[in-house]
Amino acid sequence: MYEELQQIIDDSRRIVFFGGAGVSTESGIPDFRSVDGLYHQRYDWPPEEILSATFFHRRTEEFYRFYRDKMLPLDAQPNAAHRFLAQLEQAGRLSAIVTQNIDGLHQKAGSRTVLELHGSIHRNRCLKCAAFYPPEFIRDSAGVPKCRCGGLIKPEVVLYEEGLDDDVLSSAVHHIRQADAMIIAGTSLTVYPAAGLVRYFRGRHLVLVNRDATPMDTSADLVLHDSVGKVFSHLRATPVSGED
């Protein structure tokens, strides 16, 4: 199976990688919906309610208590999947990473074209004056983080009840439409509208790498039910040559 995926990669020059939480679990960041993920832990409110725009504005201090505890893995390091994708981009075969993750590990591994559908914990702005703050400021502050102007600081992550960024969506659609191969990994493909982007793919090879079955398994050319890091650790990023 690894050999078949390697052949697809070697035959492609415009690969788009579409990833979810399963890409980062091997870096110690929990999957929201797995048995031991955030959705199965006990809090005063369910995580999906805490991570909503309504909750953020109504119970801001409670939001930040959860956010600091569970959503700021600043010490996490890229794993084999992140590193391979960075190498694949440098080799000239990967045109873009479209990710549902907000942890910034793709950039930490060296990837440059990363489209973050759900935003990033590494960008935080004052809702009053738009001043920028790094995630360390959020982590090290107490209670509700406030800007020097007195405004409320909000992470640039897409909360429940909020829409995705139009520019990021448009860019993702563009890259997916132009791709000759698409590798989907570490996602259950149940979170919309992100999962709906797959329908824009018209290329030659659709590959799925996920621990569990997904709704798209029957539509893929190749399906590997395994951890993303394990699969990608068996692959090599061969540079594009003039004969490709």
Coordinates of N, CA and C in Angstrom, one line a residue:
M1 N 0.8 -1.2 0.0 CA 0.0 0.0 0.0 C 0.9 1.3 0.0
Y2 N 2.0 1.2 0.8 CA 2.9 2.4 0.8 C 3.5 2.6 -0.6
E3 N 3.8 1.5 -1.3 CA 4.4 1.6 -2.6 C 3.4 2.3 -3.6
E4 N 2.1 1.9 -3.5 CA 1.1 2.5 -4.4 C 1.0 4.0 -4.1
L5 N 1.0 4.4 -2.8 CA 0.9 5.9 -2.5 C 2.2 6.6 -3.0
Q6 N 3.3 5.9 -2.8 CA 4.6 6.5 -3.3 C 4.6 6.8 -4.8
Q7 N 4.0 5.8 -5.5 CA 3.9 5.9 -7.0 C 3.0 7.1 -7.4
I8 N 1.9 7.3 -6.7 CA 1.0 8.4 -6.9 C 1.7 9.7 -6.7
I9 N 2.4 9.8 -5.6 CA 3.2 11.0 -5.3 C 4.2 11.3 -6.4
D10 N 5.0 10.2 -6.8 CA 6.0 10.4 -7.8 C 5.4 10.8 -9.2
D11 N 4.2 10.5 -9.4 CA 3.5 10.8 -10.7 C 2.8 12.1 -10.7
S12 N 2.8 12.8 -9.6 CA 2.1 14.0 -9.4 C 3.0 15.3 -9.2
R13 N 2.5 16.4 -9.7 CA 3.2 17.7 -9.6 C 2.4 18.8 -8.9
R14 N 1.1 18.5 -8.7 CA 0.3 19.5 -8.1 C -0.6 18.8 -7.0
I15 N 0.0 18.4 -6.0 CA -0.7 17.7 -4.9 C -1.2 18.7 -3.9
V16 N -2.5 18.5 -3.5 CA -3.1 19.2 -2.4 C -3.3 18.3 -1.3
F17 N -2.8 18.7 -0.1 CA -3.1 17.9 1.1 C -4.2 18.5 1.9
F18 N -5.2 17.7 2.3 CA -6.3 18.2 3.1 C -6.3 17.4 4.4
G19 N -6.0 18.1 5.5 CA -5.8 17.4 6.8 C -6.7 17.9 7.9
G20 N -6.9 17.0 8.9 CA -7.7 17.3 10.1 C -6.9 17.0 11.3
A21 N -7.6 16.8 12.4 CA -7.0 16.7 13.8 C -6.1 15.5 13.8
G22 N -6.4 14.4 13.1 CA -5.5 13.2 13.1 C -4.1 13.4 12.7
V23 N -3.9 14.5 12.0 CA -2.5 14.9 11.6 C -1.6 15.3 12.8
S24 N -2.3 15.8 13.8 CA -1.5 16.4 14.9 C -1.6 15.5 16.2
T25 N -2.4 14.5 16.2 CA -2.5 13.7 17.4 C -1.1 13.1 17.8
E26 N -0.3 12.7 16.9 CA 1.0 12.2 17.2 C 2.0 13.2 17.7
S27 N 1.5 14.5 17.7 CA 2.3 15.6 18.3 C 1.8 15.9 19.7
G28 N 0.9 15.0 20.2 CA 0.3 15.2 21.5 C -0.9 16.1 21.6
I29 N -1.5 16.5 20.5 CA -2.7 17.3 20.5 C -3.9 16.4 20.3
P30 N -4.8 16.4 21.2 CA -5.9 15.5 21.2 C -6.9 15.8 20.1
D31 N -7.5 14.7 19.5 CA -8.5 14.8 18.5 C -9.8 15.1 19.3
F32 N -10.6 16.0 18.7 CA -11.9 16.4 19.4 C -12.9 15.3 19.5
R33 N -12.9 14.4 18.5 CA -14.0 13.4 18.5 C -13.6 12.0 18.8
S34 N -12.4 11.7 19.0 CA -12.0 10.3 19.4 C -12.4 10.0 20.8
V35 N -12.3 8.7 21.2 CA -12.8 8.3 22.4 C -12.2 9.0 23.6
D36 N -10.9 9.4 23.5 CA -10.2 10.1 24.5 C -10.0 11.6 24.2
G37 N -10.8 12.1 23.2 CA -10.7 13.4 22.8 C -11.5 14.4 23.6
L38 N -11.4 15.7 23.2 CA -12.0 16.8 24.0 C -13.5 16.6 24.2
Y39 N -14.2 16.0 23.2 CA -15.6 15.9 23.3 C -16.1 14.9 24.3
H40 N -15.2 14.1 24.8 CA -15.5 13.0 25.8 C -15.0 13.3 27.2
Q41 N -14.5 14.5 27.4 CA -14.0 14.9 28.7 C -15.1 15.7 29.4
R42 N -15.0 15.8 30.7 CA -16.1 16.4 31.4 C -15.7 17.9 31.8
Y43 N -16.6 18.8 31.5 CA -16.5 20.2 31.9 C -17.9 20.7 32.3
D44 N -18.0 21.9 32.8 CA -19.3 22.4 33.2 C -20.2 22.6 32.0
W45 N -19.6 22.8 30.9 CA -20.3 22.9 29.6 C -19.6 22.0 28.6
P46 N -20.3 21.5 27.6 CA -19.7 20.7 26.5 C -18.7 21.6 25.7
P47 N -17.6 21.1 25.3 CA -16.6 21.9 24.6 C -17.2 22.6 23.4
E48 N -18.1 22.0 22.6 CA -18.7 22.7 21.5 C -19.5 23.9 21.9
E49 N -20.0 24.0 23.1 CA -20.7 25.2 23.6 C -19.7 26.2 24.0
I50 N -18.6 25.8 24.7 CA -17.6 26.7 25.2 C -16.9 27.4 24.0
L51 N -16.7 26.6 22.9 CA -16.0 27.1 21.7 C -17.0 27.7 20.7
S52 N -18.0 28.4 21.2 CA -19.0 29.1 20.3 C -18.8 30.6 20.5
A53 N -19.2 31.3 19.5 CA -19.2 32.8 19.6 C -20.0 33.3 20.7
T54 N -21.2 32.7 20.9 CA -22.1 33.2 21.9 C -21.5 33.0 23.3
F55 N -20.9 31.8 23.5 CA -20.2 31.6 24.8 C -19.0 32.6 25.0
F56 N -18.3 32.8 24.0 CA -17.1 33.7 24.1 C -17.5 35.1 24.6
H57 N -18.6 35.6 24.1 CA -19.0 36.9 24.4 C -19.8 37.0 25.8
R58 N -20.5 35.9 26.1 CA -21.3 35.9 27.3 C -20.5 35.4 28.6
R59 N -19.6 34.5 28.4 CA -18.8 33.9 29.5 C -17.4 33.9 29.1
T60 N -16.8 35.1 28.8 CA -15.5 35.2 28.3 C -14.4 34.6 29.2
E61 N -14.6 34.8 30.5 CA -13.6 34.3 31.4 C -13.6 32.8 31.4
E62 N -14.8 32.2 31.4 CA -14.8 30.7 31.3 C -14.3 30.2 30.0
F63 N -14.5 30.9 28.9 CA -14.0 30.5 27.6 C -12.4 30.5 27.7
Y64 N -11.9 31.5 28.3 CA -10.4 31.6 28.3 C -9.8 30.5 29.3
R65 N -10.5 30.2 30.3 CA -10.0 29.2 31.2 C -9.9 27.8 30.5
F66 N -10.9 27.5 29.7 CA -10.9 26.3 28.8 C -9.8 26.4 27.7
Y67 N -9.8 27.6 27.1 CA -8.9 27.8 26.0 C -7.4 27.6 26.4
R68 N -7.1 28.2 27.5 CA -5.7 28.1 28.0 C -5.4 26.7 28.3
D69 N -6.3 26.0 28.9 CA -6.1 24.6 29.3 C -6.0 23.6 28.2
K70 N -6.8 23.8 27.2 CA -6.9 22.8 26.1 C -6.6 23.2 24.7
M71 N -6.4 24.5 24.4 CA -6.3 24.9 23.0 C -5.0 25.6 22.7
L72 N -4.1 25.6 23.7 CA -2.8 26.3 23.4 C -1.6 25.4 23.6
P73 N -1.4 24.4 22.7 CA -0.3 23.5 22.8 C 1.0 24.1 22.2
L74 N 1.5 25.1 22.9 CA 2.6 25.9 22.3 C 3.9 25.1 22.3
D75 N 4.0 24.1 23.1 CA 5.2 23.3 23.2 C 5.2 22.1 22.2
A76 N 4.1 21.9 21.5 CA 4.0 20.7 20.6 C 4.9 20.9 19.4
Q77 N 5.5 19.8 19.0 CA 6.4 19.8 17.9 C 5.9 19.0 16.7
P78 N 6.3 19.4 15.5 CA 5.8 18.7 14.2 C 6.2 17.2 14.3
N79 N 5.3 16.4 13.7 CA 5.6 15.0 13.7 C 6.0 14.6 12.2
A80 N 6.1 13.3 12.0 CA 6.6 12.8 10.7 C 5.7 13.3 9.5
A81 N 4.4 13.4 9.8 CA 3.5 13.9 8.7 C 3.8 15.4 8.4
H82 N 3.9 16.2 9.4 CA 4.2 17.6 9.1 C 5.6 17.8 8.4
R83 N 6.6 17.0 8.8 CA 7.9 17.1 8.2 C 7.9 16.6 6.8
F84 N 7.2 15.5 6.5 CA 7.2 15.0 5.1 C 6.5 16.0 4.2
L85 N 5.4 16.6 4.6 CA 4.7 17.6 3.8 C 5.5 18.8 3.4
A86 N 6.3 19.2 4.4 CA 7.2 20.3 4.1 C 8.3 19.9 3.1
Q87 N 8.8 18.7 3.2 CA 9.7 18.2 2.2 C 9.1 18.1 0.8
L88 N 7.8 17.7 0.8 CA 7.1 17.5 -0.4 C 6.9 18.8 -1.1
E89 N 6.7 19.9 -0.4 CA 6.5 21.2 -1.0 C 7.9 21.7 -1.5
Q90 N 8.9 21.5 -0.7 CA 10.3 21.8 -1.2 C 10.7 21.1 -2.5
A91 N 10.2 19.8 -2.6 CA 10.5 19.0 -3.8 C 9.7 19.5 -5.0
G92 N 8.8 20.4 -4.8 CA 8.0 20.9 -6.0 C 6.8 20.1 -6.3
R93 N 6.4 19.2 -5.4 CA 5.2 18.3 -5.8 C 3.9 18.7 -5.0
L94 N 4.1 19.4 -3.9 CA 2.9 19.8 -3.1 C 2.6 21.3 -3.4
S95 N 1.4 21.6 -3.8 CA 1.1 23.0 -4.1 C 0.4 23.7 -2.9
A96 N -0.3 23.0 -2.1 CA -0.9 23.6 -0.9 C -1.3 22.6 0.1
I97 N -1.3 23.1 1.4 CA -1.9 22.3 2.5 C -3.2 23.1 2.9
V98 N -4.3 22.3 2.9 CA -5.5 22.9 3.4 C -5.8 22.2 4.7
T99 N -5.8 22.9 5.8 CA -5.9 22.2 7.1 C -7.1 22.8 8.0
Q100 N -7.7 21.9 8.7 CA -8.7 22.2 9.7 C -8.1 22.5 11.0
N101 N -6.8 22.3 11.2 CA -6.1 22.5 12.5 C -5.7 23.9 12.7
I102 N -5.6 24.3 14.0 CA -5.3 25.7 14.3 C -3.9 25.8 15.1
D103 N -3.2 24.7 15.0 CA -2.0 24.6 15.9 C -0.7 25.2 15.3
G104 N -0.7 25.5 14.0 CA 0.5 26.1 13.3 C 1.6 25.1 13.2
L105 N 1.4 23.8 13.3 CA 2.6 22.9 13.2 C 3.1 22.7 11.8
H106 N 2.2 22.9 10.8 CA 2.7 22.8 9.4 C 3.7 23.9 9.2
Q107 N 3.5 25.1 9.6 CA 4.4 26.2 9.4 C 5.7 26.0 10.3
K108 N 5.5 25.4 11.4 CA 6.6 25.1 12.3 C 7.6 24.1 11.6
A109 N 7.0 23.2 10.8 CA 7.8 22.2 10.1 C 8.5 22.7 8.9
G110 N 8.0 23.9 8.5 CA 8.7 24.6 7.3 C 7.7 24.7 6.1
S111 N 6.5 24.3 6.2 CA 5.6 24.5 5.0 C 5.2 26.0 4.9
R112 N 5.1 26.4 3.6 CA 4.8 27.8 3.4 C 3.4 28.1 2.9
T113 N 2.9 27.3 2.0 CA 1.5 27.5 1.5 C 0.5 26.7 2.4
V114 N 0.1 27.3 3.4 CA -0.8 26.6 4.4 C -2.1 27.4 4.5
L115 N -3.2 26.8 4.1 CA -4.5 27.5 4.2 C -5.3 27.0 5.4
E116 N -5.4 27.8 6.4 CA -6.0 27.4 7.7 C -7.5 27.8 7.7
L117 N -8.3 26.7 7.5 CA -9.7 26.9 7.3 C -10.3 27.5 8.6
H118 N -9.8 27.0 9.8 CA -10.4 27.4 11.1 C -9.5 28.4 11.8
G119 N -8.6 29.0 11.1 CA -7.8 30.1 11.8 C -6.6 29.5 12.5
S120 N -6.0 30.3 13.4 CA -4.8 29.9 14.1 C -4.7 30.4 15.5
I121 N -4.2 29.6 16.4 CA -4.0 30.1 17.8 C -2.9 31.1 17.9
H122 N -2.1 31.2 16.8 CA -0.9 32.1 16.8 C -1.3 33.5 16.4
R123 N -2.5 33.8 16.1 CA -2.9 35.1 15.7 C -4.1 35.5 16.7
N124 N -3.9 36.6 17.4 CA -4.9 37.1 18.3 C -4.9 38.6 18.2
R125 N -6.2 39.2 18.1 CA -6.3 40.6 17.9 C -7.3 41.2 18.8
C126 N -7.1 42.5 19.1 CA -8.0 43.3 19.9 C -9.2 43.6 19.1
L127 N -10.4 43.4 19.6 CA -11.6 43.6 18.9 C -11.9 45.1 18.8
K128 N -11.2 45.9 19.5 CA -11.4 47.4 19.5 C -10.5 48.1 18.5
C129 N -9.1 47.8 18.6 CA -8.2 48.5 17.8 C -7.4 47.6 16.8
A130 N -7.7 46.3 16.8 CA -7.1 45.3 15.9 C -5.6 45.1 16.2
A131 N -5.1 45.5 17.3 CA -3.7 45.2 17.7 C -3.4 43.7 17.8
F132 N -2.2 43.3 17.3 CA -1.9 41.9 17.2 C -1.2 41.5 18.5
Y133 N -1.5 40.2 19.0 CA -0.9 39.7 20.2 C -0.5 38.2 19.9
P134 N 0.7 37.8 20.3 CA 1.1 36.4 20.1 C 0.4 35.5 21.1
P135 N 0.4 34.2 20.9 CA -0.3 33.2 21.8 C 0.3 33.2 23.2
E136 N 1.6 33.5 23.3 CA 2.2 33.6 24.6 C 1.5 34.6 25.5
F137 N 1.1 35.7 24.9 CA 0.4 36.7 25.7 C -0.9 36.2 26.3
I138 N -1.6 35.4 25.5 CA -2.9 34.8 26.0 C -2.5 33.8 27.1
R139 N -1.5 33.0 26.9 CA -1.2 32.0 27.8 C -0.8 32.6 29.2
D140 N 0.0 33.6 29.1 CA 0.6 34.2 30.3 C -0.3 35.2 31.0
S141 N -1.4 35.6 30.4 CA -2.3 36.6 31.0 C -3.2 35.9 32.0
A142 N -3.8 36.6 32.9 CA -4.8 36.1 33.8 C -6.2 36.6 33.5
G143 N -7.2 35.7 33.7 CA -8.6 36.1 33.4 C -8.8 36.4 32.0
V144 N -9.5 37.5 31.7 CA -9.8 37.9 30.3 C -8.7 38.8 29.8
P145 N -7.9 38.3 28.7 CA -6.8 39.2 28.2 C -7.3 40.4 27.6
K146 N -6.8 41.5 28.0 CA -7.2 42.9 27.5 C -6.0 43.5 26.8
C147 N -6.3 44.3 25.7 CA -5.4 45.1 25.0 C -4.9 46.3 25.8
R148 N -3.8 46.9 25.4 CA -3.4 48.1 26.1 C -4.4 49.3 25.9
C149 N -5.2 49.2 24.9 CA -6.3 50.2 24.7 C -7.5 49.9 25.5
G150 N -7.5 48.7 26.2 CA -8.6 48.3 27.0 C -9.6 47.4 26.3
G151 N -9.4 47.1 25.0 CA -10.3 46.3 24.3 C -10.1 44.8 24.6
L152 N -11.1 44.0 24.3 CA -11.0 42.5 24.5 C -10.2 41.9 23.3
I153 N -9.3 41.0 23.7 CA -8.5 40.3 22.7 C -9.2 39.0 22.4
K154 N -9.3 38.6 21.1 CA -9.9 37.4 20.7 C -9.0 36.6 19.8
P155 N -8.8 35.3 20.0 CA -8.0 34.5 19.1 C -8.7 34.5 17.7
E156 N -7.8 34.5 16.6 CA -8.3 34.4 15.3 C -8.6 32.9 14.9
V157 N -9.4 32.3 15.7 CA -9.9 30.9 15.4 C -11.3 31.0 15.1
V158 N -11.8 30.1 14.2 CA -13.2 30.1 13.8 C -14.0 29.4 14.9
L159 N -14.8 30.1 15.6 CA -15.7 29.5 16.7 C -17.0 29.0 16.0
Y160 N -17.6 28.1 16.7 CA -19.0 27.7 16.3 C -19.8 28.9 16.2
E161 N -20.7 29.0 15.2 CA -21.6 30.1 14.8 C -20.9 31.1 14.0
E162 N -19.6 31.0 13.7 CA -18.9 31.9 12.9 C -18.6 31.2 11.5
G163 N -18.5 32.1 10.5 CA -18.3 31.6 9.1 C -16.8 31.5 8.9
L164 N -16.4 30.7 7.9 CA -15.0 30.6 7.5 C -14.6 31.8 6.7
D165 N -13.3 32.1 6.7 CA -12.8 33.3 5.9 C -13.0 33.1 4.4
D166 N -13.6 34.0 3.8 CA -13.9 33.9 2.3 C -12.6 33.8 1.5
D167 N -11.6 34.5 1.8 CA -10.3 34.5 1.1 C -9.7 33.1 1.2
V168 N -9.6 32.6 2.4 CA -9.0 31.3 2.6 C -9.8 30.2 1.8
L169 N -11.2 30.3 1.9 CA -12.0 29.3 1.2 C -11.7 29.4 -0.3
S170 N -11.7 30.6 -0.8 CA -11.5 30.8 -2.3 C -10.1 30.2 -2.7
S171 N -9.1 30.5 -1.9 CA -7.8 30.0 -2.3 C -7.8 28.4 -2.2
A172 N -8.4 27.9 -1.2 CA -8.5 26.4 -1.1 C -9.2 25.8 -2.3
V173 N -10.3 26.4 -2.7 CA -11.0 25.9 -3.9 C -10.2 25.9 -5.1
H174 N -9.4 27.1 -5.3 CA -8.6 27.2 -6.4 C -7.5 26.1 -6.5
H175 N -6.8 25.9 -5.4 CA -5.8 24.9 -5.3 C -6.3 23.5 -5.6
I176 N -7.5 23.2 -5.0 CA -8.1 21.9 -5.1 C -8.5 21.6 -6.6
R177 N -9.0 22.6 -7.2 CA -9.5 22.5 -8.6 C -8.3 22.3 -9.5
Q178 N -7.1 22.8 -9.2 CA -5.9 22.7 -10.0 C -5.1 21.5 -9.7
A179 N -5.4 20.8 -8.7 CA -4.6 19.6 -8.2 C -4.7 18.4 -9.1
D180 N -3.6 17.7 -9.3 CA -3.7 16.5 -10.1 C -3.8 15.3 -9.1
A181 N -3.5 15.5 -7.8 CA -3.7 14.5 -6.8 C -4.1 15.2 -5.5
M182 N -5.0 14.5 -4.7 CA -5.4 15.1 -3.4 C -5.3 14.0 -2.4
I183 N -4.5 14.3 -1.3 CA -4.4 13.4 -0.2 C -5.2 13.9 1.0
I184 N -6.1 13.2 1.4 CA -7.0 13.6 2.6 C -6.5 12.7 3.8
A185 N -6.2 13.4 4.9 CA -5.6 12.6 6.0 C -6.1 13.1 7.4
G186 N -6.3 12.2 8.3 CA -6.5 12.6 9.7 C -7.8 13.3 9.9
T187 N -8.8 13.1 9.1 CA -10.1 13.8 9.2 C -11.3 12.8 9.0
S188 N -12.3 13.0 9.7 CA -13.5 12.1 9.5 C -14.4 12.6 8.4
L189 N -14.1 13.8 7.9 CA -14.8 14.4 6.8 C -16.3 14.6 7.1
T190 N -16.5 15.0 8.4 CA -17.9 15.2 8.8 C -18.1 16.7 9.2
V191 N -17.1 17.5 9.3 CA -17.2 18.9 9.7 C -17.4 19.7 8.4
Y192 N -18.5 20.4 8.3 CA -18.8 21.2 7.1 C -18.8 22.7 7.6
P193 N -18.5 23.6 6.7 CA -18.3 23.4 5.2 C -16.9 22.9 4.8
A194 N -16.0 22.7 5.7 CA -14.7 22.3 5.3 C -14.7 21.0 4.5
A195 N -15.4 20.0 5.0 CA -15.4 18.7 4.3 C -16.0 18.8 2.9
G196 N -16.8 19.8 2.6 CA -17.4 20.0 1.3 C -16.5 20.4 0.2
L197 N -15.3 20.9 0.6 CA -14.3 21.3 -0.4 C -13.8 20.2 -1.2
V198 N -13.9 18.9 -0.7 CA -13.5 17.8 -1.5 C -14.2 17.7 -2.8
R199 N -15.4 18.1 -2.9 CA -16.2 18.0 -4.2 C -15.6 18.8 -5.3
Y200 N -14.7 19.7 -5.0 CA -14.1 20.5 -6.1 C -12.9 19.8 -6.8
F201 N -12.5 18.7 -6.2 CA -11.4 18.0 -6.8 C -11.7 17.2 -8.1
R202 N -11.0 17.5 -9.1 CA -11.2 16.8 -10.4 C -10.0 16.1 -11.0
G203 N -9.0 15.9 -10.1 CA -7.7 15.4 -10.6 C -7.7 13.9 -10.8
R204 N -6.6 13.3 -10.9 CA -6.4 11.9 -11.2 C -6.5 11.0 -10.0
H205 N -5.9 11.4 -8.9 CA -5.8 10.4 -7.8 C -6.3 11.1 -6.5
L206 N -7.3 10.3 -5.8 CA -7.8 10.8 -4.5 C -7.4 9.7 -3.5
V207 N -6.6 10.1 -2.5 CA -6.1 9.2 -1.5 C -6.6 9.6 -0.1
L208 N -7.0 8.6 0.7 CA -7.5 8.8 2.0 C -6.7 8.0 3.0
V209 N -6.2 8.8 4.0 CA -5.4 8.2 5.1 C -6.1 8.6 6.4
N210 N -6.7 7.6 7.1 CA -7.4 7.9 8.3 C -7.5 6.6 9.1
R211 N -7.4 6.8 10.4 CA -7.5 5.6 11.3 C -8.9 4.9 11.1
D212 N -9.9 5.6 11.0 CA -11.3 5.1 10.8 C -11.8 5.3 9.4
A213 N -12.9 4.6 9.1 CA -13.5 4.8 7.8 C -14.2 6.2 7.7
T214 N -14.3 6.7 6.5 CA -14.9 8.0 6.2 C -16.0 7.8 5.2
P215 N -16.8 8.8 5.0 CA -17.9 8.8 4.0 C -17.3 8.8 2.6
M216 N -16.0 9.1 2.4 CA -15.4 9.2 1.1 C -14.6 8.0 0.7
D217 N -14.6 7.0 1.6 CA -13.7 5.8 1.3 C -14.0 5.2 0.0
T218 N -15.3 5.0 -0.4 CA -15.7 4.3 -1.6 C -15.3 5.2 -2.9
S219 N -15.0 6.4 -2.7 CA -14.7 7.3 -3.8 C -13.2 7.4 -4.1
A220 N -12.4 6.9 -3.2 CA -11.0 7.1 -3.3 C -10.3 6.1 -4.1
D221 N -9.2 6.4 -4.7 CA -8.4 5.5 -5.5 C -7.6 4.6 -4.5
L222 N -7.2 5.2 -3.4 CA -6.4 4.4 -2.4 C -6.8 4.8 -1.0
V223 N -7.1 3.8 -0.1 CA -7.5 4.1 1.3 C -6.5 3.4 2.2
L224 N -6.0 4.1 3.2 CA -5.1 3.5 4.2 C -5.7 3.8 5.5
H225 N -6.1 2.8 6.3 CA -6.6 3.0 7.6 C -5.5 2.8 8.6
D226 N -4.8 3.9 8.8 CA -3.6 3.8 9.7 C -3.3 5.3 10.2
S227 N -2.4 5.4 11.1 CA -2.0 6.8 11.6 C -1.3 7.5 10.5
V228 N -1.5 8.8 10.4 CA -0.9 9.6 9.3 C 0.6 9.6 9.4
G229 N 1.1 9.8 10.6 CA 2.5 9.9 10.8 C 3.2 8.6 10.4
K230 N 2.6 7.5 10.7 CA 3.2 6.2 10.4 C 3.3 6.0 8.9
V231 N 2.2 6.3 8.2 CA 2.1 6.2 6.7 C 3.2 7.1 6.1
F232 N 3.2 8.3 6.5 CA 4.1 9.3 5.9 C 5.6 9.0 6.2
S233 N 5.9 8.3 7.3 CA 7.3 8.0 7.6 C 7.8 7.0 6.7
H234 N 7.0 6.3 5.9 CA 7.4 5.3 4.9 C 7.6 6.0 3.5
L235 N 7.4 7.2 3.4 CA 7.4 7.9 2.1 C 8.6 8.8 1.9
R236 N 9.0 9.0 0.6 CA 10.1 9.9 0.3 C 9.6 11.0 -0.6
A237 N 10.1 12.2 -0.5 CA 9.8 13.4 -1.3 C 10.8 13.5 -2.4
T238 N 10.6 12.9 -3.6 CA 11.5 13.0 -4.7 C 11.3 14.3 -5.4
P239 N 12.4 15.0 -5.6 CA 12.3 16.3 -6.3 C 11.7 16.2 -7.8
V240 N 11.0 17.2 -8.2 CA 10.5 17.2 -9.6 C 11.7 17.4 -10.5
S241 N 11.8 16.6 -11.5 CA 12.9 16.8 -12.5 C 12.2 17.1 -13.9
G242 N 13.1 17.5 -14.8 CA 12.6 17.8 -16.2 C 11.8 16.7 -16.9
E243 N 12.1 15.5 -16.4 CA 11.4 14.3 -17.0 C 10.1 14.0 -16.4
D244 N 9.7 14.6 -15.3 CA 8.5 14.3 -14.6 C 7.3 14.7 -15.5

